[in-house]
mmCIF file with all atom_site columns, C-alpha atoms in Angstrom:
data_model
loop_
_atom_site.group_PDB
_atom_site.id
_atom_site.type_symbol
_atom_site.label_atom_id
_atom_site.label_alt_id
_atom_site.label_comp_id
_atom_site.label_asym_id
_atom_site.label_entity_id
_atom_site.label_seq_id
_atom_site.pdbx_PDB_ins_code
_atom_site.Cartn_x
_atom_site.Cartn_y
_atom_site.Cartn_z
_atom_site.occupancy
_atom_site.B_iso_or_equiv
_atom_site.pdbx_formal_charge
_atom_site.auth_seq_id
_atom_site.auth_comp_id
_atom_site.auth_asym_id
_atom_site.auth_atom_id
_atom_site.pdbx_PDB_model_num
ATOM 1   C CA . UNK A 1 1   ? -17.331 6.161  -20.196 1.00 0.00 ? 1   UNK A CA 1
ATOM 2   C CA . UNK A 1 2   ? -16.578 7.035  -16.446 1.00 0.00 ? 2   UNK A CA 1
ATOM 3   C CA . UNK A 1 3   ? -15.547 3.896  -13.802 1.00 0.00 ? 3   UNK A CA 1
ATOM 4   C CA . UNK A 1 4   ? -18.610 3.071  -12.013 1.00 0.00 ? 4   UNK A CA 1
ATOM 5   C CA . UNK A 1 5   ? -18.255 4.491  -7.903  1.00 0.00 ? 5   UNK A CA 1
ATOM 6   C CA . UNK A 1 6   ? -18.301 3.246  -4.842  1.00 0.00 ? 6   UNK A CA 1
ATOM 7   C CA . UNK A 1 7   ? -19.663 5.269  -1.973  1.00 0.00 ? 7   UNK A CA 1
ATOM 8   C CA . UNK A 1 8   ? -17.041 5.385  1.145   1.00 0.00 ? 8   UNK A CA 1
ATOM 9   C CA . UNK A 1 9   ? -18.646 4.827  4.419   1.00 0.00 ? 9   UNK A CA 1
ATOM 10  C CA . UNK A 1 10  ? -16.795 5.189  7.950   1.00 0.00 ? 10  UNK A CA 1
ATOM 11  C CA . UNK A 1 11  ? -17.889 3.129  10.400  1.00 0.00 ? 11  UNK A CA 1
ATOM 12  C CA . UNK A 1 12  ? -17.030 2.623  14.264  1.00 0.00 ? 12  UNK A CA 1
ATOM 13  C CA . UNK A 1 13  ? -17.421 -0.254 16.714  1.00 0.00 ? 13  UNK A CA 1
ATOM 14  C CA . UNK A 1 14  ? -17.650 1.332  20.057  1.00 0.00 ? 14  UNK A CA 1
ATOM 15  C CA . UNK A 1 15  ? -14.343 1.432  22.214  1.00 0.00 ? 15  UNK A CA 1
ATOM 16  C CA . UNK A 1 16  ? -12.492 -0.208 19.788  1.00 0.00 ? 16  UNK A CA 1
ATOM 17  C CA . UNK A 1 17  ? -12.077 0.547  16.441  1.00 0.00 ? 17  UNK A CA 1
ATOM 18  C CA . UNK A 1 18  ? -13.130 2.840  12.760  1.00 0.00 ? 18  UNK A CA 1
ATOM 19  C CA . UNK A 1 19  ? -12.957 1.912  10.075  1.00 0.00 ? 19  UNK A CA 1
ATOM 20  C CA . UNK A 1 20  ? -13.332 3.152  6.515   1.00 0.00 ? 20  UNK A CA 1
ATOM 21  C CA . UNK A 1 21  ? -14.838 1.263  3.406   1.00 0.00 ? 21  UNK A CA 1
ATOM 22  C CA . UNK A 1 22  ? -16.737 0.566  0.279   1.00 0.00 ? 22  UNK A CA 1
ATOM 23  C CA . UNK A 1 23  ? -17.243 -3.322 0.872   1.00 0.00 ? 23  UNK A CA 1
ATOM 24  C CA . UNK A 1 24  ? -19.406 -4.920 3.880   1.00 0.00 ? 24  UNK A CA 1
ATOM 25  C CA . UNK A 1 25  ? -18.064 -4.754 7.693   1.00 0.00 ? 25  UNK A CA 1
ATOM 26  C CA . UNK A 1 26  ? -17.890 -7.071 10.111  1.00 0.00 ? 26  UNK A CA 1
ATOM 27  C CA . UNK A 1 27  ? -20.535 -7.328 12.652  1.00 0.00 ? 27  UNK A CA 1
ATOM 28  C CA . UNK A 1 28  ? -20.502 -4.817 15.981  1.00 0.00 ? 28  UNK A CA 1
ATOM 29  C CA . UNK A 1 29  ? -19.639 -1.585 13.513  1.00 0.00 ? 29  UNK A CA 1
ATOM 30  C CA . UNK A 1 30  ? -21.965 1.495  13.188  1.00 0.00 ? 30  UNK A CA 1
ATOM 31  C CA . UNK A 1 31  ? -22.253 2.928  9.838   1.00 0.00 ? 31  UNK A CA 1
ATOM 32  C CA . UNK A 1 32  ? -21.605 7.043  10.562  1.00 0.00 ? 32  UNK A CA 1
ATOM 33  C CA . UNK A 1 33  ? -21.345 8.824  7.070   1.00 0.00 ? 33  UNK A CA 1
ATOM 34  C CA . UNK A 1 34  ? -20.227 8.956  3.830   1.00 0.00 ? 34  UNK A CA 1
ATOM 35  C CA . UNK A 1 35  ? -17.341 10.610 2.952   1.00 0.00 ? 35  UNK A CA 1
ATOM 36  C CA . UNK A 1 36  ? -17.458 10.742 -0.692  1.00 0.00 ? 36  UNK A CA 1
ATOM 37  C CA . UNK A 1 37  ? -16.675 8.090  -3.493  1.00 0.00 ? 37  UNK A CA 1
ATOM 38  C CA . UNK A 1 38  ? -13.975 6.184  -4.935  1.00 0.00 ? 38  UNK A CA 1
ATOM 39  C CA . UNK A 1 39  ? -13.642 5.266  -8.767  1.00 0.00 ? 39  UNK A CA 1
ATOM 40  C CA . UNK A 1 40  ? -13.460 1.440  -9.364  1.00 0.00 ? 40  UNK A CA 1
ATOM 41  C CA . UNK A 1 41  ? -11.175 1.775  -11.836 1.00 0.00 ? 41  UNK A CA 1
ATOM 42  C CA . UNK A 1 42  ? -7.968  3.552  -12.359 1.00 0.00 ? 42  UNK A CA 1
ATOM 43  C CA . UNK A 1 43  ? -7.840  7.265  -14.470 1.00 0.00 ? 43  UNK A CA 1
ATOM 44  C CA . UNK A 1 44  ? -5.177  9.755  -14.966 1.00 0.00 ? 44  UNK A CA 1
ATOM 45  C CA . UNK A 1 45  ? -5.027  12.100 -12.324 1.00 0.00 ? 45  UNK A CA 1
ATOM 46  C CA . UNK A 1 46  ? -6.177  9.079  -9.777  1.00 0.00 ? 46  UNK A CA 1
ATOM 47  C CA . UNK A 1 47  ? -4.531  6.754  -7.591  1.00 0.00 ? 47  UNK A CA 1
ATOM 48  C CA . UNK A 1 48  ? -5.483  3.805  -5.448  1.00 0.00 ? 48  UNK A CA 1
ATOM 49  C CA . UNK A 1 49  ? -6.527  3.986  -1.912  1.00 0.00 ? 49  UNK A CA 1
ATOM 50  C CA . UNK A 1 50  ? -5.579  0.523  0.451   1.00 0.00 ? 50  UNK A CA 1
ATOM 51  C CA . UNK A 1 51  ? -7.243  -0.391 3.352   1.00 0.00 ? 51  UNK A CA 1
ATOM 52  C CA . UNK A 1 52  ? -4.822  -1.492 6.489   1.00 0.00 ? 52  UNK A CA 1
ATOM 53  C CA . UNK A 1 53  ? -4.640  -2.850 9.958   1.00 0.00 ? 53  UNK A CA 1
ATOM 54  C CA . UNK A 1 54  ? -2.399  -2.019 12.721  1.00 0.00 ? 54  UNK A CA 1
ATOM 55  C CA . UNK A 1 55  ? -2.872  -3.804 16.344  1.00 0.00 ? 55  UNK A CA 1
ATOM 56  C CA . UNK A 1 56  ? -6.577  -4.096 15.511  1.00 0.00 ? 56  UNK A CA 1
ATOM 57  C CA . UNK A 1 57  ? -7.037  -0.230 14.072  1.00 0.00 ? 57  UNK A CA 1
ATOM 58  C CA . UNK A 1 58  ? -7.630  0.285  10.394  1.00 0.00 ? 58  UNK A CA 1
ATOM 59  C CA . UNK A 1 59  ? -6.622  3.298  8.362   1.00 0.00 ? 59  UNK A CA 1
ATOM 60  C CA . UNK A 1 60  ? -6.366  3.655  4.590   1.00 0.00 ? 60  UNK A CA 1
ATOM 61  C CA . UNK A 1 61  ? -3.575  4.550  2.539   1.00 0.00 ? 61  UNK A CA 1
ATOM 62  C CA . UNK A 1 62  ? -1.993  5.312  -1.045  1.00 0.00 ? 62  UNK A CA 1
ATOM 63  C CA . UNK A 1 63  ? 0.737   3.141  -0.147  1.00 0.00 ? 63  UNK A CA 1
ATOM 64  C CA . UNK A 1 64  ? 0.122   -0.753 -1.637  1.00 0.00 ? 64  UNK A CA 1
ATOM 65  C CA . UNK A 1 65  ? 2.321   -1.856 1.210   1.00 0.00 ? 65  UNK A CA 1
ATOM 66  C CA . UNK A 1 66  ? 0.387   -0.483 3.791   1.00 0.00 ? 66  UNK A CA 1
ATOM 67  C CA . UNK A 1 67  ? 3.609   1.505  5.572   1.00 0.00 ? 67  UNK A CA 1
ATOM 68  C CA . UNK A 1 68  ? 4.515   -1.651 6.685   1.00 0.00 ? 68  UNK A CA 1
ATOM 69  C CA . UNK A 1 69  ? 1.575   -2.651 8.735   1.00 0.00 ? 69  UNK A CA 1
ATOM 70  C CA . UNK A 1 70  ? -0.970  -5.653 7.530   1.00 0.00 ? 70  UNK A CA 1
ATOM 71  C CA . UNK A 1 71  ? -2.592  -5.207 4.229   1.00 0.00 ? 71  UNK A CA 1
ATOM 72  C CA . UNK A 1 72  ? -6.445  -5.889 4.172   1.00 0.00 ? 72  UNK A CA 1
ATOM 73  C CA . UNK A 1 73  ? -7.550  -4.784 0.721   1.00 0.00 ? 73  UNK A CA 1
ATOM 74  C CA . UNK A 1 74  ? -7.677  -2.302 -2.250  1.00 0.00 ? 74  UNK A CA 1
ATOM 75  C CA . UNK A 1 75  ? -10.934 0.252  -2.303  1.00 0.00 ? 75  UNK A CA 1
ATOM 76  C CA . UNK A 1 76  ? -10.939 1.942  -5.223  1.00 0.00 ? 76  UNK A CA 1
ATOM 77  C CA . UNK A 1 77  ? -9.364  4.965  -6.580  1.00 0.00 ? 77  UNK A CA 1
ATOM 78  C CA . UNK A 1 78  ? -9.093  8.544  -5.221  1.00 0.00 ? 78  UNK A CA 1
ATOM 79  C CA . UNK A 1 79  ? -8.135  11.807 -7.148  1.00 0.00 ? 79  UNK A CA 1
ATOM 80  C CA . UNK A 1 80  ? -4.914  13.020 -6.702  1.00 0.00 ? 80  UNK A CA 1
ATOM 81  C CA . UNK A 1 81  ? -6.058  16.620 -6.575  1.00 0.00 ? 81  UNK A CA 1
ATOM 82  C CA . UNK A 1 82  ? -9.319  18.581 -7.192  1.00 0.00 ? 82  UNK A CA 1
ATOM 83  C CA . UNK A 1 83  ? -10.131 18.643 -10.591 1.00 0.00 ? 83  UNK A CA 1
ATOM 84  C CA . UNK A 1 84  ? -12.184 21.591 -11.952 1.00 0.00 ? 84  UNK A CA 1
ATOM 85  C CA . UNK A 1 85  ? -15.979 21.871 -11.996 1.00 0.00 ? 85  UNK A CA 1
ATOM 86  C CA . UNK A 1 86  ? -15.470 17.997 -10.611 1.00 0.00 ? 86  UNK A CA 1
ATOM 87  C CA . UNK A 1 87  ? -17.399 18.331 -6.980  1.00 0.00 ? 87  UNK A CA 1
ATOM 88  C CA . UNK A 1 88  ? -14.701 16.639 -4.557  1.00 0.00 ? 88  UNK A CA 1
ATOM 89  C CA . UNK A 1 89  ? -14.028 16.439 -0.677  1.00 0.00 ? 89  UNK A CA 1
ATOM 90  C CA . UNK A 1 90  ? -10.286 16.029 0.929   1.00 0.00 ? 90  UNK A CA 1
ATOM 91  C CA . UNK A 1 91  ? -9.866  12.842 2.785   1.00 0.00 ? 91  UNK A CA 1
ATOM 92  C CA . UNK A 1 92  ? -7.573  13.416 6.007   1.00 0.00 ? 92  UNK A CA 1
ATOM 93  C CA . UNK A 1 93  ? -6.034  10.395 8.171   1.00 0.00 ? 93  UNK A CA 1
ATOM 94  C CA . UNK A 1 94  ? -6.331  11.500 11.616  1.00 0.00 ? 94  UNK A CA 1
ATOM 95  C CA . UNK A 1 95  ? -5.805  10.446 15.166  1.00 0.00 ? 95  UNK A CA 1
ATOM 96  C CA . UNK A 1 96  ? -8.153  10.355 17.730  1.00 0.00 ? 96  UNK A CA 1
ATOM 97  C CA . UNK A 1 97  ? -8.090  9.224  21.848  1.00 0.00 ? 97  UNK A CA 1
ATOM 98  C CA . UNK A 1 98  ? -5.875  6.206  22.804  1.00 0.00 ? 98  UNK A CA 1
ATOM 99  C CA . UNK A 1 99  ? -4.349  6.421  19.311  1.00 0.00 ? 99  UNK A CA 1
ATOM 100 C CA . UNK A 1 100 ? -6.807  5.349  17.504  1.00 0.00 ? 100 UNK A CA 1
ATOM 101 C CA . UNK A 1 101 ? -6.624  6.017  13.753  1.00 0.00 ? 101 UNK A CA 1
ATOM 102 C CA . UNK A 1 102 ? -9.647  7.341  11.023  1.00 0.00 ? 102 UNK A CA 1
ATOM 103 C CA . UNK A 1 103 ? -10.269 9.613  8.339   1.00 0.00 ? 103 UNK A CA 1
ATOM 104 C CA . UNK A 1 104 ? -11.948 12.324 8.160   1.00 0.00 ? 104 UNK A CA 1
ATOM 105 C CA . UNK A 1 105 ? -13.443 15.217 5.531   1.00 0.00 ? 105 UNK A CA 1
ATOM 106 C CA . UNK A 1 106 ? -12.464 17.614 7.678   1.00 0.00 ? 106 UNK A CA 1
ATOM 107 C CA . UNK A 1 107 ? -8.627  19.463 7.658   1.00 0.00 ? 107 UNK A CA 1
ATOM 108 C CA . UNK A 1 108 ? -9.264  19.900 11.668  1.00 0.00 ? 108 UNK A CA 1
ATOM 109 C CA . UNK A 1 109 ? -9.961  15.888 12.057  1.00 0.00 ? 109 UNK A CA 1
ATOM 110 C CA . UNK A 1 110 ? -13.100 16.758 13.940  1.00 0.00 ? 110 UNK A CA 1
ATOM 111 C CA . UNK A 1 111 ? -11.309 18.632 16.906  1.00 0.00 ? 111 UNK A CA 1
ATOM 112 C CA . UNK A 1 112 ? -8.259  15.618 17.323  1.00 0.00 ? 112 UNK A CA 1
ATOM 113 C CA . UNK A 1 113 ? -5.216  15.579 15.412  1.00 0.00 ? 113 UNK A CA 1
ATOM 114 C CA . UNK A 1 114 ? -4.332  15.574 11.741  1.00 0.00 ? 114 UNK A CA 1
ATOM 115 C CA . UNK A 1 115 ? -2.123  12.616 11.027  1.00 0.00 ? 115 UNK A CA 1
ATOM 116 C CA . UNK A 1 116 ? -1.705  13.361 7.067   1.00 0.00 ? 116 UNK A CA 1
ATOM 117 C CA . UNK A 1 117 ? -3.175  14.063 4.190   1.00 0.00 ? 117 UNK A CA 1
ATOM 118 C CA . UNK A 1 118 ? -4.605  15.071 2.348   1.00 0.00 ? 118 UNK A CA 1
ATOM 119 C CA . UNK A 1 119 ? -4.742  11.177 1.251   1.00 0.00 ? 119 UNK A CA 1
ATOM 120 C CA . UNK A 1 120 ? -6.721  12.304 -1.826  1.00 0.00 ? 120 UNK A CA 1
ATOM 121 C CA . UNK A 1 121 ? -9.665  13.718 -2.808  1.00 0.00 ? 121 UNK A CA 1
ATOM 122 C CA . UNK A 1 122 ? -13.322 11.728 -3.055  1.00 0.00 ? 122 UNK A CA 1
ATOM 123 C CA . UNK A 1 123 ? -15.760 12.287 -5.221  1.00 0.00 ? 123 UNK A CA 1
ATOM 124 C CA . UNK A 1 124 ? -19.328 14.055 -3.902  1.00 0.00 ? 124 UNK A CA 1
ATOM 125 C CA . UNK A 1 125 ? -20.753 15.284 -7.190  1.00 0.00 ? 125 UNK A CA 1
#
């Protein structure tokens, strides 16, 4: 039986901050999109995907340690790669104005700059 899945949402609180998740936000963020879904439970070919803060910016990662910045909490699992006749999106980290951190489907970050990835791949089957 397949891990149940979460759907991930990115969200942004004007001038300030976006943020990616599968769990509840604090107040003053606007939901913009899904960008796919993570497992709830690990698989082969999977591996987990952290949410982080940095100086008030969030950004996800595969590392449990957060690349040194301030853990926040584990979302789920994302594919390592595409996986045949599995329908999947990439999930970039990017950087946008003032440094601001988010992910993004798209390899071109949504005209700012690609700051890694692919981090995985999400689910959108």
């Amino acid at each position: 039986m397949a891990a149940a899945q979460l759907d991930l949402y990115r969200y942004f609180k004007p001038g300030k901050d976006h943020l990616s998740s599968v769990w509840h936000v604090p107040d003053g963020y606007n939901r913009e999109g899904s960008m796919g879904r993570l497992s709830t439970a690990p698989a082969p070919g999977t591996h987990p995907l952290y949410l982080c803060v940095v100086r008030g910016d969030h950004f996800l990662t595969g590392d449990v340690n957060c690349e040194g910045q301030q853990y926040v909490t584990r979302l789920g699992w994302i594919q390592d790669a595409p996986q045949s006749g599995v329908p999947s999106a990439p999930l970039y980290r990017c950087l946008g104005g003032g440094r601001q951190l988010f992910e993004s489907n798209d390899p071109n970050c949504e005209g700012m700059t690609n700051a890694g990835g692919p981090l995985g791949y999400t689910l959108t089957g």
